[in-house]
GROMACS .gro file of N, CA and C in nm:
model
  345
    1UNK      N    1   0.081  -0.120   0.000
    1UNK     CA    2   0.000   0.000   0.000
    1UNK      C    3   0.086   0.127   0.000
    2UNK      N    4   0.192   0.133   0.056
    2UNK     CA    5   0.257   0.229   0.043
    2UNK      C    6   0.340   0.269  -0.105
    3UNK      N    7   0.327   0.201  -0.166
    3UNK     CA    8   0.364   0.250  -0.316
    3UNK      C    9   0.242   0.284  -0.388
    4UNK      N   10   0.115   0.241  -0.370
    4UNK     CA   11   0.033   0.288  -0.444
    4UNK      C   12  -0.015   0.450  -0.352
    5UNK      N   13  -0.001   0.442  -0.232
    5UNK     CA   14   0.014   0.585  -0.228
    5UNK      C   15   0.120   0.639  -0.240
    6UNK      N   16   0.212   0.623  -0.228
    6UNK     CA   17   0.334   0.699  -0.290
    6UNK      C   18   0.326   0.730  -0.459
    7UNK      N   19   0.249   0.625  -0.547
    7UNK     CA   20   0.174   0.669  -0.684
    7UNK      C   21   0.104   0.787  -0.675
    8UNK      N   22  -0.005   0.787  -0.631
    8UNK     CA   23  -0.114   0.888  -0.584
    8UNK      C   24  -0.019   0.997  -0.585
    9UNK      N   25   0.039   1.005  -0.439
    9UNK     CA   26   0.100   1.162  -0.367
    9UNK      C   27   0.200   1.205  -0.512
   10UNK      N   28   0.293   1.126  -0.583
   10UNK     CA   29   0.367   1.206  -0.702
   10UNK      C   30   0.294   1.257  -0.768
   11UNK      N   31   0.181   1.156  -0.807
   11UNK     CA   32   0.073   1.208  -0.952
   11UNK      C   33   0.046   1.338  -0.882
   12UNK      N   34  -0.025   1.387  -0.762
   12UNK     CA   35  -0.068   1.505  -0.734
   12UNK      C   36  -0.002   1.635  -0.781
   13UNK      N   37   0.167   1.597  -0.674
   13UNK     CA   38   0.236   1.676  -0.697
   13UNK      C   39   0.304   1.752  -0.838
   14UNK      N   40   0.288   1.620  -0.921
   14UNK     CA   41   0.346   1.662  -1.089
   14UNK      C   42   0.271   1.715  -1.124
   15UNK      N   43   0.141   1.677  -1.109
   15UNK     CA   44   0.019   1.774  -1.174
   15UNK      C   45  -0.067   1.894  -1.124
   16UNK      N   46   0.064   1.948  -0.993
   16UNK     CA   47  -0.028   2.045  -0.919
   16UNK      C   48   0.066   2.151  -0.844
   17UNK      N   49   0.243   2.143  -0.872
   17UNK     CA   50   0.316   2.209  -0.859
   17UNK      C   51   0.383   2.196  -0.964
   18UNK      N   52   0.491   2.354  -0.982
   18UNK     CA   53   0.604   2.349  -1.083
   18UNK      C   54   0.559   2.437  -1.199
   19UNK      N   55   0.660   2.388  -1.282
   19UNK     CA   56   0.649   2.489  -1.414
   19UNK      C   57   0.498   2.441  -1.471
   20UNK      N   58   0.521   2.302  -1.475
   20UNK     CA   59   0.353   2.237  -1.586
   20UNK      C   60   0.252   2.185  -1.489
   21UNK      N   61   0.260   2.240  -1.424
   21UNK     CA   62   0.104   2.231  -1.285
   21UNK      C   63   0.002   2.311  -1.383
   22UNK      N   64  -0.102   2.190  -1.387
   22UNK     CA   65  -0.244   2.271  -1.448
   22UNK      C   66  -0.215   2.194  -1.601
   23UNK      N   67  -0.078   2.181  -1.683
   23UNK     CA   68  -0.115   2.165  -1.809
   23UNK      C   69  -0.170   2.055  -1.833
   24UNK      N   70  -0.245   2.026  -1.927
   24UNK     CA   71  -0.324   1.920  -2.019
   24UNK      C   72  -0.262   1.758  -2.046
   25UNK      N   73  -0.349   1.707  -2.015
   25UNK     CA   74  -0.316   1.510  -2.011
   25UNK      C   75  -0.338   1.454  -2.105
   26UNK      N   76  -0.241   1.423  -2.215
   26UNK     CA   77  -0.276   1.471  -2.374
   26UNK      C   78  -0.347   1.295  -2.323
   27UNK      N   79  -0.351   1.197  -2.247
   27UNK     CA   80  -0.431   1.056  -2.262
   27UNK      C   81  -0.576   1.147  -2.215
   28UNK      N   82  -0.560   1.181  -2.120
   28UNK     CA   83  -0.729   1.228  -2.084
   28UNK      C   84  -0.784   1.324  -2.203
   29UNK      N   85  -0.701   1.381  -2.236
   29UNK     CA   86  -0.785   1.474  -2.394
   29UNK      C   87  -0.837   1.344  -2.515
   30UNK      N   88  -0.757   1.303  -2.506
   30UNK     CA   89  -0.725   1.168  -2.650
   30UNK      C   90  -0.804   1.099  -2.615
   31UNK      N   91  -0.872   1.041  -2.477
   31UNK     CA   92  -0.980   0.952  -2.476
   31UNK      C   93  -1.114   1.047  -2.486
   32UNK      N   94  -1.142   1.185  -2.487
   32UNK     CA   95  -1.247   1.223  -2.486
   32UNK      C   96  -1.232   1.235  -2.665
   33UNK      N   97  -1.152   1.244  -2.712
   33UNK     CA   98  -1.162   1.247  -2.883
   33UNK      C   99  -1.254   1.076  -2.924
   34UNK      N  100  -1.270   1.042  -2.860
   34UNK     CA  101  -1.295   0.894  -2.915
   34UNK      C  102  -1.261   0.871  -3.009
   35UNK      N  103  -1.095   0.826  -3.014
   35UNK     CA  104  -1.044   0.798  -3.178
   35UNK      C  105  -1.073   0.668  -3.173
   36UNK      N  106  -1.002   0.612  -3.313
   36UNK     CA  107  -1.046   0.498  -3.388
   36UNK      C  108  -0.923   0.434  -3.406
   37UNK      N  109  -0.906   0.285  -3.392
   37UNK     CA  110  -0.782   0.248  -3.484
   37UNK      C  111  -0.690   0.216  -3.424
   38UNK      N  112  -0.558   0.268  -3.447
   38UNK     CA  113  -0.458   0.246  -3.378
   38UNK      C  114  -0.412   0.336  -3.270
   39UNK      N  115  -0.537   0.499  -3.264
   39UNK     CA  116  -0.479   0.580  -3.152
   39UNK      C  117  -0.595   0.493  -3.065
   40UNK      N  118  -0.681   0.447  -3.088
   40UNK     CA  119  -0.772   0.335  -2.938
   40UNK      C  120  -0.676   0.267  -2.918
   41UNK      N  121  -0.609   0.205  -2.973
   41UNK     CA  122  -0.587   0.105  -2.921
   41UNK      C  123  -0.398   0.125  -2.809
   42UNK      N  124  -0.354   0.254  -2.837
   42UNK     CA  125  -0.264   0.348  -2.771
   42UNK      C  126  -0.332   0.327  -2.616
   43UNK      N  127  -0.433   0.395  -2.626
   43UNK     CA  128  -0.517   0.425  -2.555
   43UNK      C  129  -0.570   0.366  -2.409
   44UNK      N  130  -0.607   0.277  -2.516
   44UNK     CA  131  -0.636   0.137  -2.401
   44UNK      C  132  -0.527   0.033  -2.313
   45UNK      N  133  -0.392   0.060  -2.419
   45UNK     CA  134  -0.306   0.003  -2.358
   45UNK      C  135  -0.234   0.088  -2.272
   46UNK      N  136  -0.220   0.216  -2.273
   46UNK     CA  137  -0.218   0.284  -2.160
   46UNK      C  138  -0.290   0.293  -2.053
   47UNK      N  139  -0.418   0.245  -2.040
   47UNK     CA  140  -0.531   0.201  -1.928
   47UNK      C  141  -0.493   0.065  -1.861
   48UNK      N  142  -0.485  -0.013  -1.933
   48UNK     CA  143  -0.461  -0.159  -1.905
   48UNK      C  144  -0.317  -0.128  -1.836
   49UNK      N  145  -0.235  -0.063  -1.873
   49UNK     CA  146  -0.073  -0.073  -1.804
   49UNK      C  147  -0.066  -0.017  -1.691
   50UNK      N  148  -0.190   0.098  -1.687
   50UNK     CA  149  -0.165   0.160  -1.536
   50UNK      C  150  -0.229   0.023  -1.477
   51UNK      N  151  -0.381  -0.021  -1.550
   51UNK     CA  152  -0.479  -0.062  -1.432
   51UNK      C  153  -0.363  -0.228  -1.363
   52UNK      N  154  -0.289  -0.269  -1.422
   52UNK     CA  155  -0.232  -0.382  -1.454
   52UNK      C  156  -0.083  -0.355  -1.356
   53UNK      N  157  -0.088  -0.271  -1.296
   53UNK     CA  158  -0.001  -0.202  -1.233
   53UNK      C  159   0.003  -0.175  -1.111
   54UNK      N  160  -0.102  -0.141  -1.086
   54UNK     CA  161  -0.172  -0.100  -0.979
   54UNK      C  162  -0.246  -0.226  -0.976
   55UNK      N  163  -0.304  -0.344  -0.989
   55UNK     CA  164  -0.318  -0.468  -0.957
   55UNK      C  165  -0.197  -0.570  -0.904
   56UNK      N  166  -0.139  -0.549  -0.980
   56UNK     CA  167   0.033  -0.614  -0.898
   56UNK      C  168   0.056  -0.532  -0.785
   57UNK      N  169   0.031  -0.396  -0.745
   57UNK     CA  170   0.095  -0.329  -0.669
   57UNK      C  171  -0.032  -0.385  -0.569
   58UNK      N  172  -0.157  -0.411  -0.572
   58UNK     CA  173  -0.214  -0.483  -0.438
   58UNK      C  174  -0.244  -0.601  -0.444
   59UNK      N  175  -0.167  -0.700  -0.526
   59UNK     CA  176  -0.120  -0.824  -0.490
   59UNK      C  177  -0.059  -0.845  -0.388
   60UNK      N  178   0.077  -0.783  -0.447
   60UNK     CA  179   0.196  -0.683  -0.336
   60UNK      C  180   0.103  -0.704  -0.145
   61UNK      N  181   0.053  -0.630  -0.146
   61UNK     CA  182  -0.007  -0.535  -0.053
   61UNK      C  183  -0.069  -0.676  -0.050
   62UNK      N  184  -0.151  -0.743  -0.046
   62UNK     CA  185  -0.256  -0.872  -0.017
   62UNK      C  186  -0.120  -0.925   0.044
   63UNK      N  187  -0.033  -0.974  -0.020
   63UNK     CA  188   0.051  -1.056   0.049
   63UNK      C  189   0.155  -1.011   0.158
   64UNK      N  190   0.164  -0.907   0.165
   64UNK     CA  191   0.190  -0.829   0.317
   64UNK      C  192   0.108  -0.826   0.413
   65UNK      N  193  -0.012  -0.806   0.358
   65UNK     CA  194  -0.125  -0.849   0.512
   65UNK      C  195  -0.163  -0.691   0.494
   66UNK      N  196  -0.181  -0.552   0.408
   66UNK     CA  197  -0.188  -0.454   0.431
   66UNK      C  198  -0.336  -0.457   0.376
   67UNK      N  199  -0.398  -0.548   0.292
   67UNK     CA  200  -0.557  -0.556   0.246
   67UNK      C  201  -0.620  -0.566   0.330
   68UNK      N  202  -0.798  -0.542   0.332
   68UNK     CA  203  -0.858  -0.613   0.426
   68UNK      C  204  -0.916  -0.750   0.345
   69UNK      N  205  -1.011  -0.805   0.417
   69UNK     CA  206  -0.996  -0.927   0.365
   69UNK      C  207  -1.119  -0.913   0.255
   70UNK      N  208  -1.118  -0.984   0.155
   70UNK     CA  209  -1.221  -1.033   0.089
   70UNK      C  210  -1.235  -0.871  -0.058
   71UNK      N  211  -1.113  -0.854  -0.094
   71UNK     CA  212  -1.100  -0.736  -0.174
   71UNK      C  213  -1.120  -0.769  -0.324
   72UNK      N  214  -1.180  -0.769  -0.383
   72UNK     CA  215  -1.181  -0.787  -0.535
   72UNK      C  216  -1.035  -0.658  -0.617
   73UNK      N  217  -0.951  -0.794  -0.582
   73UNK     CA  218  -0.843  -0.656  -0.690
   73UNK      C  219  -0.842  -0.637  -0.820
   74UNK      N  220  -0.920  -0.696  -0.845
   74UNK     CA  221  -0.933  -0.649  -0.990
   74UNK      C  222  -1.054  -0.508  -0.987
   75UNK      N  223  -1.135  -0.510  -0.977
   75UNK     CA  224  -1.226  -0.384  -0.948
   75UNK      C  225  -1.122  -0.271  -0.876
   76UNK      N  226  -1.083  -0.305  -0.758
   76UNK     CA  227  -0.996  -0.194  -0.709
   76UNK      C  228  -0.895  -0.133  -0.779
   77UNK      N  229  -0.843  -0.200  -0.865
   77UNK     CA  230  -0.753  -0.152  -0.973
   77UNK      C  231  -0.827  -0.093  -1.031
   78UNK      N  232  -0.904  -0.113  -1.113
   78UNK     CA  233  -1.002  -0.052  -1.215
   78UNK      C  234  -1.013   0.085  -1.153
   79UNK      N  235  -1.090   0.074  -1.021
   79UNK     CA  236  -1.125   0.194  -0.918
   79UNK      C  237  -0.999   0.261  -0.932
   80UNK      N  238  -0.885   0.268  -0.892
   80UNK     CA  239  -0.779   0.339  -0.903
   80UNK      C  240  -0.704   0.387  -1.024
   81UNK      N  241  -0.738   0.283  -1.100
   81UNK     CA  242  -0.702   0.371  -1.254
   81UNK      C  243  -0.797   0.490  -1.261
   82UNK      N  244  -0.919   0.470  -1.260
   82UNK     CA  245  -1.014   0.554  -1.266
   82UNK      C  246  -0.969   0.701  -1.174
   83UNK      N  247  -0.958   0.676  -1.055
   83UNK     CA  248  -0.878   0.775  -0.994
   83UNK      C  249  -0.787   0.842  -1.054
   84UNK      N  250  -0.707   0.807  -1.076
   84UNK     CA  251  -0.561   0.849  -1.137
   84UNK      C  252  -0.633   0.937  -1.269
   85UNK      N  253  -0.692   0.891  -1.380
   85UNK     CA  254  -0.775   0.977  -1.463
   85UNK      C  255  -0.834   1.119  -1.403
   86UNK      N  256  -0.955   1.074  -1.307
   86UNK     CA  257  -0.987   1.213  -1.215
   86UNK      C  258  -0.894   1.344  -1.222
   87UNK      N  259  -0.774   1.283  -1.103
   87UNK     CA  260  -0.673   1.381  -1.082
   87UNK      C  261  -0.633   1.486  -1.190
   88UNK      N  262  -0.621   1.364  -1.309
   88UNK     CA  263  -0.511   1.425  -1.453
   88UNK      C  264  -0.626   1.580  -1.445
   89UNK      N  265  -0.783   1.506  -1.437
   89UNK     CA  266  -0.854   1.626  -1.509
   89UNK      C  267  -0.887   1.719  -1.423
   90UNK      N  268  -0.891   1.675  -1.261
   90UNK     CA  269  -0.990   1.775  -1.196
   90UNK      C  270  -0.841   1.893  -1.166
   91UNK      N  271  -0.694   1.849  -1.136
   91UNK     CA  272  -0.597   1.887  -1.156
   91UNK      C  273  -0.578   2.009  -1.263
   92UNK      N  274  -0.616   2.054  -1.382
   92UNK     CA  275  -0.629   2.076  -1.495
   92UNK      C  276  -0.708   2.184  -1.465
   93UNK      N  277  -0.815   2.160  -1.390
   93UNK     CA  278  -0.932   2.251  -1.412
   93UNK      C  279  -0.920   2.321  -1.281
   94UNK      N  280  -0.817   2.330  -1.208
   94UNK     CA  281  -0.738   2.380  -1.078
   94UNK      C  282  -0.794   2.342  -0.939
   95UNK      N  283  -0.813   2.223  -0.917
   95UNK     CA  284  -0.844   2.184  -0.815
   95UNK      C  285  -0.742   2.163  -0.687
   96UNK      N  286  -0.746   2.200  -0.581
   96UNK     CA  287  -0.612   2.148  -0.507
   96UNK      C  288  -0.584   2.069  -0.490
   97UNK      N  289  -0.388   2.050  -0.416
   97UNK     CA  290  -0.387   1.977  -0.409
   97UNK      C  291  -0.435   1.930  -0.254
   98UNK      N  292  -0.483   1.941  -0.209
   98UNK     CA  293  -0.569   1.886  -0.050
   98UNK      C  294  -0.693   1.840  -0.057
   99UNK      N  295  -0.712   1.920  -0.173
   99UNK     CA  296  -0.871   1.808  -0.241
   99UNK      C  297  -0.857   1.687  -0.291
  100UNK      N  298  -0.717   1.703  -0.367
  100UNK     CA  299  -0.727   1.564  -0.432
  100UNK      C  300  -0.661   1.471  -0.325
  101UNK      N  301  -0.631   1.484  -0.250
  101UNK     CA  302  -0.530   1.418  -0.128
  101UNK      C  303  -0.628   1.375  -0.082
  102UNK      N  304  -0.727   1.394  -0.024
  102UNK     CA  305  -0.873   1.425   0.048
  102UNK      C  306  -0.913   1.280  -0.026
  103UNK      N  307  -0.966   1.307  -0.111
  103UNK     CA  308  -1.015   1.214  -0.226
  103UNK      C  309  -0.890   1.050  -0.239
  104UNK      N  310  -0.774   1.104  -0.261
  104UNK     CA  311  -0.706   0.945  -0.222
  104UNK      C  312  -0.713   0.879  -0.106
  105UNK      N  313  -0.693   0.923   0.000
  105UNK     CA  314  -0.749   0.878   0.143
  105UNK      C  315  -0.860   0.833   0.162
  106UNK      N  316  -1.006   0.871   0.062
  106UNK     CA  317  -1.157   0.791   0.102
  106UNK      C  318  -1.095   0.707   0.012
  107UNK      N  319  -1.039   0.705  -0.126
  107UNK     CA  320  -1.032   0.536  -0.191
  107UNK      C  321  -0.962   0.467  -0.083
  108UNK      N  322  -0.863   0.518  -0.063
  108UNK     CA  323  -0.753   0.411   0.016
  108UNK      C  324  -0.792   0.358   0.160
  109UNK      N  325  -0.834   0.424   0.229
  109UNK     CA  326  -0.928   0.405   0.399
  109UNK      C  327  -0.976   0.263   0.383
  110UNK      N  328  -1.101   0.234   0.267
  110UNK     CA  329  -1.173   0.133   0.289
  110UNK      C  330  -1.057  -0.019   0.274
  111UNK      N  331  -1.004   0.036   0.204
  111UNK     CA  332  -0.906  -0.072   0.061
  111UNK      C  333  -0.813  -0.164   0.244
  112UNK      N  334  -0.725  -0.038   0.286
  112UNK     CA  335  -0.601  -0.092   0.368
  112UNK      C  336  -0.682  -0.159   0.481
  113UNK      N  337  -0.580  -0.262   0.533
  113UNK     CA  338  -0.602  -0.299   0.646
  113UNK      C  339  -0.514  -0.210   0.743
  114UNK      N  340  -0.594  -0.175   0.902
  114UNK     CA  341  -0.577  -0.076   1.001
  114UNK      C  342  -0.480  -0.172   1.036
  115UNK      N  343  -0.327  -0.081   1.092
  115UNK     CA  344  -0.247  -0.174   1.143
  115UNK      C  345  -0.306  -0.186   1.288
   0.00000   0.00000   0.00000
């Protein structure tokens, strides 16, 4: 669990301090284009690599004992890719960063097991 929030807390920070805080997520623009072809299929494999990523990373975490019990990781991945999307956009449209922090902590609360 601590690398998938340590995922989270960078994504914030890249996309919410610095020179390119605020600029544009050319994947989150590119999936609202609904292309065709070979930029879908870019697309999707950039979805699948995070979501596929973040499923190993709470495998990880299951086998440390940091899950609670009875977690569908495959949905939770999904759930967290999905997240990670959010950020790119609500980030963009100048949301803080304590909002979005806010917001990783209710995904993550239910997910971890309390030491």
């Amino acid at each position: 669990m601590p690398a998938i929030r340590d995922f989270f807390d960078r994504l914030v920070t890249v996309r919410c301090t610095g020179k390119f805080a605020g600029w544009g997520c050319l994947v989150s623009n590119a999936h609202l284009e609904q292309p065709a072809g070979e930029a879908q299929a870019v697309l999707d494999n950039h979805q699948a690599s995070l979501r596929d990523a973040l499923q190993s990373a709470l495998t990880t975490a299951g086998g440390l004992g940091q899950l609670g019990p009875g977690l569908d990781l495959s949905a939770t991945a999904e759930h967290f890719t999905l997240l990670a999307y959010a950020i790119n956009l609500r980030s963009r449209a100048g949301a803080q960063p304590q909002a979005l922090r806010a917001a990783i902590n209710a995904a993550l609360a239910p997910v971890s097991r309390t030491p």
